[in-house]
PDB file of C-alpha atoms in Angstrom:
ATOM      1  CA  LYS A  16       0.153  -0.161   0.325  1.00 68.00           C
ATOM      2  CA  ALA A  17       1.819   3.046  -1.047  1.00 80.00           C
ATOM      3  CA  GLY A  18       2.389   5.445   1.731  1.00 94.00           C
ATOM      4  CA  VAL A  19       1.399   9.563   2.017  1.00 97.00           C
ATOM      5  CA  THR A  20       2.904  11.390  -0.693  1.00 97.00           C
ATOM      6  CA  GLN A  21       3.996  15.488  -0.581  1.00 98.00           C
ATOM      7  CA  THR A  22       4.970  17.056  -3.416  1.00 97.00           C
ATOM      8  CA  PRO A  23       7.183  19.243  -4.122  1.00 97.00           C
ATOM      9  CA  ARG A  24       9.974  17.750  -1.334  1.00 96.00           C
ATOM     10  CA  TYR A  25      11.851  20.964  -2.136  1.00 97.00           C
ATOM     11  CA  LEU A  26      10.982  24.584  -2.963  1.00 96.00           C
ATOM     12  CA  ILE A  27      12.800  28.085  -2.435  1.00 98.00           C
ATOM     13  CA  LYS A  28      10.232  31.437  -2.747  1.00 97.00           C
ATOM     14  CA  THR A  29      11.162  35.020  -1.708  1.00 97.00           C
ATOM     15  CA  ARG A  30       9.058  36.995   0.324  1.00 97.00           C
ATOM     16  CA  GLY A  31       5.244  38.159  -0.662  1.00 97.00           C
ATOM     17  CA  GLN A  32       5.464  35.516  -2.912  1.00 98.00           C
ATOM     18  CA  GLN A  33       2.493  32.305  -2.410  1.00 98.00           C
ATOM     19  CA  VAL A  34       3.280  28.212  -2.352  1.00 98.00           C
ATOM     20  CA  THR A  35       0.915  25.208  -3.062  1.00 98.00           C
ATOM     21  CA  LEU A  36       1.951  22.141  -1.581  1.00 98.00           C
ATOM     22  CA  SER A  37      -0.042  18.421  -2.534  1.00 98.00           C
ATOM     23  CA  CYS A  38      -0.795  15.603  -0.294  1.00 98.00           C
ATOM     24  CA  SER A  39      -1.893  12.198  -1.325  1.00 97.00           C
ATOM     25  CA  PRO A  40      -2.899  10.779   1.711  1.00 97.00           C
ATOM     26  CA  ILE A  41      -3.030   6.476   2.261  1.00 96.00           C
ATOM     27  CA  SER A  42      -5.779   5.035  -0.476  1.00 94.00           C
ATOM     28  CA  GLY A  43      -8.779   5.022   2.100  1.00 92.00           C
ATOM     29  CA  HIS A  44      -7.887   7.386   4.707  1.00 93.00           C
ATOM     30  CA  ARG A  45     -10.256  10.367   4.707  1.00 91.00           C
ATOM     31  CA  SER A  46      -8.589  12.051   7.385  1.00 93.00           C
ATOM     32  CA  VAL A  47      -5.893  14.229   5.862  1.00 96.00           C
ATOM     33  CA  SER A  48      -3.944  17.117   8.579  1.00 96.00           C
ATOM     34  CA  TRP A  49      -1.230  19.503   7.902  1.00 98.00           C
ATOM     35  CA  TYR A  50       1.371  20.010  10.303  1.00 97.00           C
ATOM     36  CA  GLN A  51       4.503  23.267  10.651  1.00 97.00           C
ATOM     37  CA  GLN A  52       7.699  21.847  11.880  1.00 95.00           C
ATOM     38  CA  THR A  53      10.257  24.298  12.921  1.00 92.00           C
ATOM     39  CA  PRO A  54      13.656  23.458  15.304  1.00 85.00           C
ATOM     40  CA  GLY A  55      11.931  26.207  17.469  1.00 79.00           C
ATOM     41  CA  GLN A  56       8.475  25.144  17.754  1.00 82.00           C
ATOM     42  CA  GLY A  57       7.794  21.862  16.983  1.00 87.00           C
ATOM     43  CA  LEU A  58       5.185  20.342  15.440  1.00 93.00           C
ATOM     44  CA  GLN A  59       2.039  23.085  15.079  1.00 93.00           C
ATOM     45  CA  PHE A  60      -1.004  21.894  13.516  1.00 93.00           C
ATOM     46  CA  LEU A  61      -2.523  23.839  10.804  1.00 96.00           C
ATOM     47  CA  PHE A  62      -5.911  22.608  10.065  1.00 93.00           C
ATOM     48  CA  GLU A  63      -7.404  18.794   9.434  1.00 94.00           C
ATOM     49  CA  TYR A  64     -10.181  17.806   6.548  1.00 94.00           C
ATOM     50  CA  PHE A  65     -12.378  14.932   6.548  1.00 92.00           C
ATOM     51  CA  SER A  66     -14.763  14.311   3.704  1.00 90.00           C
ATOM     52  CA  GLU A  67     -13.796  17.864   2.279  1.00 93.00           C
ATOM     53  CA  THR A  68     -14.545  19.778   5.237  1.00 93.00           C
ATOM     54  CA  GLN A  69     -12.257  21.575   7.423  1.00 92.00           C
ATOM     55  CA  ARG A  70     -12.852  19.756  11.033  1.00 89.00           C
ATOM     56  CA  ASN A  71     -10.811  21.454  13.179  1.00 88.00           C
ATOM     57  CA  LYS A  72      -8.197  24.273  12.468  1.00 90.00           C
ATOM     58  CA  GLY A  73      -4.228  25.902  14.308  1.00 91.00           C
ATOM     59  CA  ASN A  74      -3.746  29.297  15.184  1.00 91.00           C
ATOM     60  CA  PHE A  75      -2.232  30.331  11.966  1.00 95.00           C
ATOM     61  CA  PRO A  76      -3.096  34.007  10.368  1.00 96.00           C
ATOM     62  CA  GLY A  77      -4.795  33.597   7.273  1.00 95.00           C
ATOM     63  CA  ARG A  78      -2.457  33.144   4.606  1.00 97.00           C
ATOM     64  CA  PHE A  79      -2.352  29.574   5.748  1.00 98.00           C
ATOM     65  CA  SER A  80      -5.281  27.885   3.800  1.00 97.00           C
ATOM     66  CA  GLY A  81      -6.317  24.296   3.070  1.00 97.00           C
ATOM     67  CA  ARG A  82      -8.771  22.504   1.081  1.00 97.00           C
ATOM     68  CA  GLN A  83      -9.310  18.540  -0.185  1.00 97.00           C
ATOM     69  CA  PHE A  84     -10.229  16.924  -2.729  1.00 96.00           C
ATOM     70  CA  SER A  85     -13.660  14.169  -3.259  1.00 94.00           C
ATOM     71  CA  ASN A  86     -10.412  12.090  -3.861  1.00 93.00           C
ATOM     72  CA  SER A  87      -9.112  12.875  -0.227  1.00 94.00           C
ATOM     73  CA  ARG A  88      -6.224  14.370  -1.879  1.00 97.00           C
ATOM     74  CA  SER A  89      -5.349  17.629   0.110  1.00 98.00           C
ATOM     75  CA  GLU A  90      -3.384  21.581  -1.087  1.00 98.00           C
ATOM     76  CA  MET A  91      -2.653  23.555   1.568  1.00 98.00           C
ATOM     77  CA  ASN A  92      -1.906  27.473   0.151  1.00 98.00           C
ATOM     78  CA  VAL A  93       0.878  30.272   1.782  1.00 98.00           C
ATOM     79  CA  SER A  94       0.103  33.337   0.501  1.00 96.00           C
ATOM     80  CA  THR A  95       2.467  36.647   1.035  1.00 97.00           C
ATOM     81  CA  LEU A  96       5.064  34.689   2.606  1.00 97.00           C
ATOM     82  CA  GLU A  97       7.276  35.539   5.484  1.00 97.00           C
ATOM     83  CA  LEU A  98      10.623  34.451   6.669  1.00 97.00           C
ATOM     84  CA  GLY A  99       9.532  32.926   9.835  1.00 95.00           C
ATOM     85  CA  ASP A 100       7.511  30.547   6.961  1.00 97.00           C
ATOM     86  CA  SER A 101      10.999  28.795   6.010  1.00 97.00           C
ATOM     87  CA  ALA A 102       9.597  25.103   7.482  1.00 96.00           C
ATOM     88  CA  LEU A 103       8.916  21.549   7.420  1.00 97.00           C
ATOM     89  CA  TYR A 104       5.285  21.043   5.981  1.00 98.00           C
ATOM     90  CA  LEU A 105       3.828  17.543   6.722  1.00 98.00           C
ATOM     91  CA  CYS A 106       0.787  16.211   4.933  1.00 98.00           C
ATOM     92  CA  ALA A 107      -0.822  13.160   7.447  1.00 97.00           C
ATOM     93  CA  SER A 108      -3.860  11.138   7.059  1.00 96.00           C
ATOM     94  CA  ARG A 109      -5.528   8.323   9.065  1.00 93.00           C
ATOM     95  CA  PRO A 110      -7.958   5.715   8.760  1.00 88.00           C
ATOM     96  CA  ARG A 111     -10.382   6.762  11.675  1.00 82.00           C
ATOM     97  CA  VAL A 112     -10.643   9.334  14.426  1.00 77.00           C
ATOM     98  CA  ASN A 113      -8.593   8.735  17.238  1.00 79.00           C
ATOM     99  CA  GLY A 114      -6.316   6.663  14.648  1.00 87.00           C
ATOM    100  CA  GLU A 115      -2.761   6.936  13.986  1.00 93.00           C
ATOM    101  CA  LEU A 116      -1.313   9.417  11.911  1.00 95.00           C
ATOM    102  CA  PHE A 117       0.479   8.214   8.927  1.00 97.00           C
ATOM    103  CA  PHE A 118       2.698  10.961   7.870  1.00 97.00           C
ATOM    104  CA  GLY A 119       4.272  11.989   4.341  1.00 97.00           C
ATOM    105  CA  GLU A 120       8.593  12.485   4.142  1.00 96.00           C
ATOM    106  CA  GLY A 121       7.250  16.743   4.520  1.00 97.00           C
ATOM    107  CA  SER A 122       7.898  19.347   2.030  1.00 97.00           C
ATOM    108  CA  ARG A 123      10.670  21.457   2.680  1.00 97.00           C
ATOM    109  CA  LEU A 124       9.782  25.505   1.970  1.00 97.00           C
ATOM    110  CA  THR A 125      12.897  28.414   2.268  1.00 97.00           C
ATOM    111  CA  VAL A 126      11.503  31.923   2.249  1.00 97.00           C
ATOM    112  CA  LEU A 127      14.455  34.175   1.276  1.00 96.00           C
TER     113      LEU A 127
ATOM    114  CA  GLU B  32      -4.376  24.580  28.889  1.00 82.00           C
ATOM    115  CA  ASP B  33      -4.017  21.666  27.356  1.00 87.00           C
ATOM    116  CA  GLN B  34      -0.447  20.816  27.707  1.00 91.00           C
ATOM    117  CA  VAL B  35       2.345  17.635  26.378  1.00 95.00           C
ATOM    118  CA  THR B  36       5.613  17.644  27.794  1.00 96.00           C
ATOM    119  CA  GLN B  37       8.646  15.686  27.372  1.00 97.00           C
ATOM    120  CA  SER B  38      11.855  15.315  28.853  1.00 97.00           C
ATOM    121  CA  PRO B  39      14.926  15.016  28.897  1.00 97.00           C
ATOM    122  CA  GLU B  40      14.848  17.180  25.434  1.00 96.00           C
ATOM    123  CA  ALA B  41      18.348  15.637  24.848  1.00 97.00           C
ATOM    124  CA  LEU B  42      19.896  12.207  25.849  1.00 98.00           C
ATOM    125  CA  ARG B  43      22.561  10.934  25.014  1.00 98.00           C
ATOM    126  CA  LEU B  44      23.590   7.190  25.612  1.00 97.00           C
ATOM    127  CA  GLN B  45      25.898   4.311  25.170  1.00 97.00           C
ATOM    128  CA  GLU B  46      25.260   1.621  22.794  1.00 97.00           C
ATOM    129  CA  GLY B  47      23.626  -1.121  25.438  1.00 97.00           C
ATOM    130  CA  GLU B  48      22.853   1.172  27.726  1.00 97.00           C
ATOM    131  CA  SER B  49      18.989   1.080  28.823  1.00 98.00           C
ATOM    132  CA  SER B  50      16.906   4.273  29.715  1.00 98.00           C
ATOM    133  CA  SER B  51      13.788   5.840  29.655  1.00 98.00           C
ATOM    134  CA  LEU B  52      11.961   8.575  28.102  1.00 98.00           C
ATOM    135  CA  ASN B  53       9.300  10.206  29.689  1.00 98.00           C
ATOM    136  CA  CYS B  54       5.779  12.135  27.981  1.00 98.00           C
ATOM    137  CA  SER B  55       3.801  14.184  30.692  1.00 97.00           C
ATOM    138  CA  TYR B  56       0.425  16.200  29.623  1.00 95.00           C
ATOM    139  CA  THR B  57      -2.188  17.892  31.575  1.00 93.00           C
ATOM    140  CA  VAL B  58      -5.015  17.166  29.565  1.00 87.00           C
ATOM    141  CA  SER B  59      -9.095  16.745  30.055  1.00 84.00           C
ATOM    142  CA  GLY B  60     -10.626  14.179  27.642  1.00 84.00           C
ATOM    143  CA  LEU B  61      -7.774  12.223  27.125  1.00 88.00           C
ATOM    144  CA  ARG B  62      -8.588   9.933  24.445  1.00 90.00           C
ATOM    145  CA  GLY B  63      -4.857   7.879  23.406  1.00 93.00           C
ATOM    146  CA  LEU B  64      -1.424   8.817  23.463  1.00 96.00           C
ATOM    147  CA  PHE B  65       0.572   7.735  20.834  1.00 97.00           C
ATOM    148  CA  TRP B  66       4.582   7.181  19.991  1.00 98.00           C
ATOM    149  CA  TYR B  67       6.009   8.021  17.274  1.00 98.00           C
ATOM    150  CA  ARG B  68       9.751   8.137  15.771  1.00 98.00           C
ATOM    151  CA  GLN B  69      10.946  10.604  13.664  1.00 97.00           C
ATOM    152  CA  ASP B  70      14.422  10.401  11.608  1.00 96.00           C
ATOM    153  CA  PRO B  71      16.290  14.084  10.328  1.00 91.00           C
ATOM    154  CA  GLY B  72      14.570  15.451   7.557  1.00 87.00           C
ATOM    155  CA  LYS B  73      11.961  12.835   7.367  1.00 92.00           C
ATOM    156  CA  GLY B  74       8.367  12.845   8.377  1.00 95.00           C
ATOM    157  CA  PRO B  75       6.701  10.789  11.834  1.00 97.00           C
ATOM    158  CA  GLU B  76       6.760   7.164  12.071  1.00 97.00           C
ATOM    159  CA  PHE B  77       4.075   5.968  14.036  1.00 96.00           C
ATOM    160  CA  LEU B  78       5.285   3.313  17.159  1.00 97.00           C
ATOM    161  CA  PHE B  79       2.688   2.780  19.370  1.00 95.00           C
ATOM    162  CA  THR B  80      -0.839   3.390  20.280  1.00 96.00           C
ATOM    163  CA  LEU B  81      -1.876   3.560  24.374  1.00 96.00           C
ATOM    164  CA  TYR B  82      -5.335   3.836  25.599  1.00 93.00           C
ATOM    165  CA  SER B  83      -5.308   3.140  28.958  1.00 92.00           C
ATOM    166  CA  ALA B  84      -3.572   3.339  32.112  1.00 93.00           C
ATOM    167  CA  GLY B  85      -2.019   0.452  33.203  1.00 95.00           C
ATOM    168  CA  GLU B  86      -1.390  -0.351  29.255  1.00 96.00           C
ATOM    169  CA  GLU B  87       1.843  -1.275  27.769  1.00 97.00           C
ATOM    170  CA  LYS B  88       3.047  -2.117  24.316  1.00 97.00           C
ATOM    171  CA  GLU B  89       6.527  -3.785  22.699  1.00 97.00           C
ATOM    172  CA  LYS B  90       8.169  -3.549  19.968  1.00 95.00           C
ATOM    173  CA  GLU B  91      11.862  -4.426  20.059  1.00 95.00           C
ATOM    174  CA  ARG B  92      14.353  -2.826  22.304  1.00 96.00           C
ATOM    175  CA  LEU B  93      11.102  -0.516  22.997  1.00 98.00           C
ATOM    176  CA  LYS B  94       8.159  -0.454  25.265  1.00 98.00           C
ATOM    177  CA  ALA B  95       6.063   1.970  26.144  1.00 98.00           C
ATOM    178  CA  THR B  96       3.522   2.421  29.019  1.00 98.00           C
ATOM    179  CA  LEU B  97       1.017   4.593  29.997  1.00 96.00           C
ATOM    180  CA  THR B  98      -0.171   5.538  33.364  1.00 93.00           C
ATOM    181  CA  LYS B  99      -2.616   8.706  34.816  1.00 89.00           C
ATOM    182  CA  LYS B 100      -0.803  11.778  33.800  1.00 92.00           C
ATOM    183  CA  GLU B 101       2.514  10.448  32.432  1.00 96.00           C
ATOM    184  CA  SER B 102       3.706   7.896  29.233  1.00 97.00           C
ATOM    185  CA  PHE B 103       7.386   6.156  29.278  1.00 98.00           C
ATOM    186  CA  LEU B 104       9.245   4.627  26.446  1.00 98.00           C
ATOM    187  CA  HIS B 105      12.086   2.634  27.548  1.00 98.00           C
ATOM    188  CA  ILE B 106      14.802   1.447  25.954  1.00 98.00           C
ATOM    189  CA  THR B 107      16.645  -1.634  26.274  1.00 98.00           C
ATOM    190  CA  ALA B 108      20.055  -1.918  25.376  1.00 97.00           C
ATOM    191  CA  PRO B 109      19.926   0.444  22.163  1.00 97.00           C
ATOM    192  CA  LYS B 110      21.737   0.160  19.261  1.00 97.00           C
ATOM    193  CA  PRO B 111      22.957   3.263  16.959  1.00 97.00           C
ATOM    194  CA  GLU B 112      20.072   3.017  14.444  1.00 97.00           C
ATOM    195  CA  ASP B 113      17.467   3.908  17.819  1.00 97.00           C
ATOM    196  CA  SER B 114      18.802   7.141  17.366  1.00 98.00           C
ATOM    197  CA  ALA B 115      15.957   9.557  16.527  1.00 97.00           C
ATOM    198  CA  THR B 116      14.082  12.164  18.071  1.00 97.00           C
ATOM    199  CA  TYR B 117      10.754  10.247  19.673  1.00 98.00           C
ATOM    200  CA  LEU B 118       7.545  12.405  19.984  1.00 98.00           C
ATOM    201  CA  CYS B 119       4.561  12.163  22.041  1.00 97.00           C
ATOM    202  CA  ALA B 120       1.040  12.959  21.304  1.00 96.00           C
ATOM    203  CA  VAL B 121      -2.007  13.173  22.574  1.00 94.00           C
ATOM    204  CA  THR B 122      -5.934  12.783  21.255  1.00 92.00           C
ATOM    205  CA  ILE B 123      -8.299  14.725  23.265  1.00 89.00           C
ATOM    206  CA  MET B 124     -12.123  14.784  22.933  1.00 83.00           C
ATOM    207  CA  LYS B 125     -13.810  18.561  22.150  1.00 76.00           C
ATOM    208  CA  THR B 126     -17.412  18.926  21.460  1.00 72.00           C
ATOM    209  CA  SER B 127     -17.408  17.779  17.885  1.00 72.00           C
ATOM    210  CA  TYR B 128     -14.140  16.346  16.940  1.00 77.00           C
ATOM    211  CA  ASP B 129     -10.753  15.410  18.341  1.00 81.00           C
ATOM    212  CA  LYS B 130      -7.383  17.185  18.247  1.00 86.00           C
ATOM    213  CA  VAL B 131      -3.637  16.223  18.627  1.00 91.00           C
ATOM    214  CA  ILE B 132      -1.216  18.024  20.832  1.00 92.00           C
ATOM    215  CA  PHE B 133       2.401  16.893  19.957  1.00 95.00           C
ATOM    216  CA  GLY B 134       4.679  17.354  22.817  1.00 95.00           C
ATOM    217  CA  PRO B 135       8.127  18.952  21.833  1.00 95.00           C
ATOM    218  CA  GLY B 136      10.237  15.248  20.936  1.00 96.00           C
ATOM    219  CA  THR B 137      13.719  13.569  22.784  1.00 97.00           C
ATOM    220  CA  SER B 138      16.332  13.589  20.369  1.00 97.00           C
ATOM    221  CA  LEU B 139      17.905  10.196  21.054  1.00 98.00           C
ATOM    222  CA  SER B 140      22.113   9.765  20.330  1.00 98.00           C
ATOM    223  CA  VAL B 141      23.316   5.916  20.237  1.00 98.00           C
ATOM    224  CA  ILE B 142      27.104   5.893  20.795  1.00 97.00           C
ATOM    225  CA  PRO B 143      28.668   2.761  19.523  1.00 95.00           C
TER     226      PRO B 143
END
């Protein structure tokens, strides 16, 4: 069974630009979550989608948004990038509520 | 406020030197506690789920235990390949969704 796939793996942007990251969950998993990971803050929850609906949202500004498609694939978008947005963005899917998370390899974003 | 802490922040062991990592939580409505392993530049990998106090799970050199306020990850006779960051996370139930809170992690180095 294929794991969680994230694209792109690495990207470099400049301040003010926007970026879109993509995530394909494990087949059959309808829940997709996004996390931001930085050395200083650890894993910070961004949002979770289930069956195309946002179920939960973390404490991030409105520049961070996401969506989920009918095939459970998800995208997250960050607009007006800031230097502090440089991080590893991780996507995770899970098979059920209160189930374990299966993470992708992440998308490493560098903002210059 | 719901909170998860881990100690120590970093741990350096000689190969074969057993030790324990701690995960303490202050939450209401605990539904499950999860342990993950994360290698540098990769997404976390699921290790164990514990649902009730007194529960124990084992996998190779790792053993996870759970009490009402904390969990321990015991590492017996570690090898260099056990070097990684170990994350714990709790799932708590909110009114209409479950919330996942990660601890900051313990960075383990096992020296040959």
